[in-house]
């Protein structure tokens, strides 16, 4: 498991993310995996979503307060900070980003190349936006993606399931883990995972999406 | 409706896309809209997904034939060509792309800026991969996105619905049309659309995804 | 002069830049122009060249100290800070960069687009590396470039002249000012400048480079 | 010399390049090196500079004919084609580009990564624009650059010398060869080159530029 980095997407104090389904568990799983990675000298990289307080460079339609400041991820507030329970060390790489993908107009790719990274362990929020977008952009750049499913979440279970299945279907060398299973792998124990072996393997309908999604969950 | 372009994603002869749900209707709607755009001097831009026949530059895990050539979108076959019923004119802009997003390592943004485009009308395949990825990348670059829902499709209705809802939820100035309604707009008639007015308006669960999706469909 | 920004390249405390020919004058001219721009509400944007102290992401062959830290622009030292005499205000945009061009793996383009900038006033160091590279990258993105010649410098007069002439020859809508002349323009007074009207107008040889360069200098 | 590619910049039929100093020798040297590379299975990649005949996406100030078509590199003319004496094979990678750098809004980086390239052998025209810009952009992306000096040229000797010296000074792991010397290296014979060992080693003034430049020329 050399040349691997843990990439954590937008795990910040932003209150808006309190609506994420299962946020407490996500943070606990993340804290646990960070500890394991640090033990194994796997670099931990954090992205932070930022909206400048003066509203320069916001995405189209980004919600604003009455005073013209951004409602979410305001650079002048501690909403952009990373929670204490998963806080970075002084030497960790922190990537500030202004759009959904961690790669857009940031130095993420430069740093990953500098570290010689090939494999990314990916978790964070929101599964169906920033995690999905960053995973896609990483795949374009030939990184091999490992999603930790229970370290990801979004505002509904439906969107979480659908986004996980899209990544499973279209990132052709993706591996999907639960935190516990990835920990086992890192400990050299037997473990389970879901692994892509062909395009579009997990086709789903509204009727069977729960059942299909359960195939990704290796307990 | 000045400074608008029609952007068609990966509508090619590739046989693999014959599995797209409703492909015939998608092509018919596209042909109809192309005619309307040409009448109004709206530029029509096509992306083509390409895998080099010698397999250089393929995405990780891209399926290969026994002889090592790519199974899909092989540059040496007519699978990369655009179907006759929607065929480009000699002066149209055609963007060859090697990853899901039409913007990645292509000249799409340069051409759109050169045309002075602000608004994109977007359709094509697959809704949950190349259309979604291109729409996101366009949104990062401050284009205003208009998706023509019945000009888009993918391998399942479930994934089509989920991807449409994700775009509706996270592209904050998106407008979603049916072909017929967009035609009415272009003709100066009364029309219907779905328009984003706040983040994450169309939250969905496996149980209600069909019902929520129906809100996007303006007939 | 709407939709203009002042972009200052790598004017930092880095001791290595003490070798720049005419550094004192460059800083004085810059301080003067910053004041003028602030009066006219022209945004002031600073780039900072950064080499991470842990040496992650350095360019090939970047010089290192014996302890493995970068010799120049070390992120853990105040060499990366901006000198007091031209110091940023709290709300200014500061772009950290890890390669010569201010646009590479940074959010500079996003911010310039967010500000609606079309015209860039450009100065800083080194003329033949970071200024040249950033000007080229800005030109690719359709910004109109205005170089303030006596706000730029490098380690030799020869390289400064050659780089200025290359920009004059190949950036087809470039304008080149002296600080004093640009101040006159901003004050609505008569002013002088050098302006490109065709490609490759200032061809030079070793023998005549000084004479050709003098055409750019409008006193 | 594994993981090496030969990258040829803008060697096209464009009549405007007939003004390049020493164009015949450049083409002969290029033809010779192409043969050597093909023998050693080193991939040969060509960039072509293109201006769309309908003038969409041109750089600011790009010269136009009276009918509005671009004066140079018009996509509707054979000026964009590669001369017969160095013509590509059917399977070669050809990168069409719309700005000076071969990396800007093109798929060059994707293809180089797909080939596993680390070392680039670089030649072409114009030394002080497209070659310089492409070399810089390649250096940002951690490729190791080898310039073949007598395969490069521009409209004056002065600009050629200055651009070569800038690359020598600021690309910290650059190697500079003459065609003959690189051929010797490829043949396993003793050879000469100029190699960077520290920043800014070849400082020059108008008075000594010829003499300093001669240090790069290993005969």
Short mmCIF file of C-alpha atoms in Angstrom, two decimals, chain A residues 58-63 99-101 104 118 126 128-129 132-133 136 139-144 154-156 158-159 161-163 166 170 172-173 199-200 203-207 209-210, chain B residues 58-63 99-101 104 118 126 128-129 132-133 136 139-144 154-156 158-159 161-163 166 170 172-173 199-200 203-207 209-210:
data_model
loop_
_atom_site.label_atom_id
_atom_site.label_comp_id
_atom_site.label_asym_id
_atom_site.label_seq_id
_atom_site.Cartn_x
_atom_site.Cartn_y
_atom_site.Cartn_z
CA UNK A 58 -18.40 32.54 -5.94
CA UNK A 59 -20.17 29.99 -8.09
CA UNK A 60 -23.30 31.11 -9.94
CA UNK A 61 -26.27 31.35 -7.62
CA UNK A 62 -24.27 30.74 -4.45
CA UNK A 63 -26.60 31.70 -1.55
CA UNK A 99 -15.67 24.76 -6.58
CA UNK A 100 -16.99 21.25 -5.96
CA UNK A 101 -13.99 19.34 -7.28
CA UNK A 104 -10.38 22.66 -9.90
CA UNK A 118 -0.97 6.55 -7.19
CA UNK A 126 -21.16 15.51 0.19
CA UNK A 128 -23.20 13.30 -4.49
CA UNK A 129 -21.34 16.55 -5.11
CA UNK A 132 -18.26 12.41 -6.60
CA UNK A 133 -16.72 15.35 -8.48
CA UNK A 136 -14.14 11.72 -11.16
CA UNK A 139 -9.90 9.20 -12.15
CA UNK A 140 -9.29 11.39 -15.22
CA UNK A 141 -5.74 11.92 -13.88
CA UNK A 142 -5.13 8.17 -13.56
CA UNK A 143 -5.23 7.91 -9.78
CA UNK A 144 -6.68 4.66 -8.49
CA UNK A 154 -24.86 13.63 2.03
CA UNK A 155 -28.23 15.17 2.84
CA UNK A 156 -30.28 12.10 1.91
CA UNK A 158 -31.13 8.31 -1.69
CA UNK A 159 -28.49 10.64 -3.10
CA UNK A 161 -26.72 5.52 -2.62
CA UNK A 162 -27.07 6.84 -6.15
CA UNK A 163 -23.72 8.64 -6.09
CA UNK A 166 -22.43 5.91 -10.15
CA UNK A 170 -18.05 4.33 -14.12
CA UNK A 172 -13.38 1.17 -13.78
CA UNK A 173 -10.72 0.38 -11.21
CA UNK A 199 -18.35 -1.12 -16.60
CA UNK A 200 -21.83 -0.48 -15.26
CA UNK A 203 -27.39 -0.96 -12.68
CA UNK A 204 -30.27 0.16 -10.50
CA UNK A 205 -33.89 1.20 -10.62
CA UNK A 206 -35.93 3.09 -8.04
CA UNK A 207 -37.34 -0.26 -7.00
CA UNK A 209 -31.61 0.68 -5.58
CA UNK A 210 -31.47 -0.31 -1.90
CA UNK B 58 -6.90 5.25 -21.97
CA UNK B 59 -8.54 5.65 -18.58
CA UNK B 60 -7.66 3.09 -15.91
CA UNK B 61 -9.47 -0.19 -16.49
CA UNK B 62 -10.86 0.78 -19.88
CA UNK B 63 -12.16 -2.46 -21.44
CA UNK B 99 -12.21 11.39 -20.38
CA UNK B 100 -15.81 11.78 -19.21
CA UNK B 101 -15.86 15.56 -18.97
CA UNK B 104 -10.80 17.76 -19.51
CA UNK B 118 -22.57 32.35 -21.37
CA UNK B 126 -24.75 9.19 -20.57
CA UNK B 128 -24.95 9.99 -15.08
CA UNK B 129 -21.41 10.16 -16.43
CA UNK B 132 -23.20 15.12 -15.41
CA UNK B 133 -19.41 15.56 -15.47
CA UNK B 136 -20.37 20.24 -13.38
CA UNK B 139 -20.70 25.24 -13.82
CA UNK B 140 -17.25 25.62 -12.24
CA UNK B 141 -16.37 27.88 -15.21
CA UNK B 142 -19.43 30.08 -14.62
CA UNK B 143 -21.48 28.96 -17.63
CA UNK B 144 -25.21 28.92 -17.03
CA UNK B 154 -28.27 6.47 -19.77
CA UNK B 155 -28.40 2.72 -19.30
CA UNK B 156 -31.12 2.75 -16.64
CA UNK B 158 -32.80 4.95 -12.11
CA UNK B 159 -29.42 6.45 -12.90
CA UNK B 161 -33.34 10.20 -12.61
CA UNK B 162 -30.68 10.35 -9.92
CA UNK B 163 -28.20 12.25 -12.11
CA UNK B 166 -28.16 15.84 -8.53
CA UNK B 170 -26.24 21.39 -6.85
CA UNK B 172 -27.61 26.64 -8.41
CA UNK B 173 -28.69 28.46 -11.56
CA UNK B 199 -29.68 24.47 -3.03
CA UNK B 200 -30.82 20.89 -2.68
CA UNK B 203 -34.13 15.76 -2.02
CA UNK B 204 -35.10 12.20 -2.81
CA UNK B 205 -35.27 8.73 -1.30
CA UNK B 206 -35.55 5.37 -3.03
CA UNK B 207 -39.25 5.48 -2.20
CA UNK B 209 -37.40 9.36 -6.39
CA UNK B 210 -39.94 8.83 -9.19
#
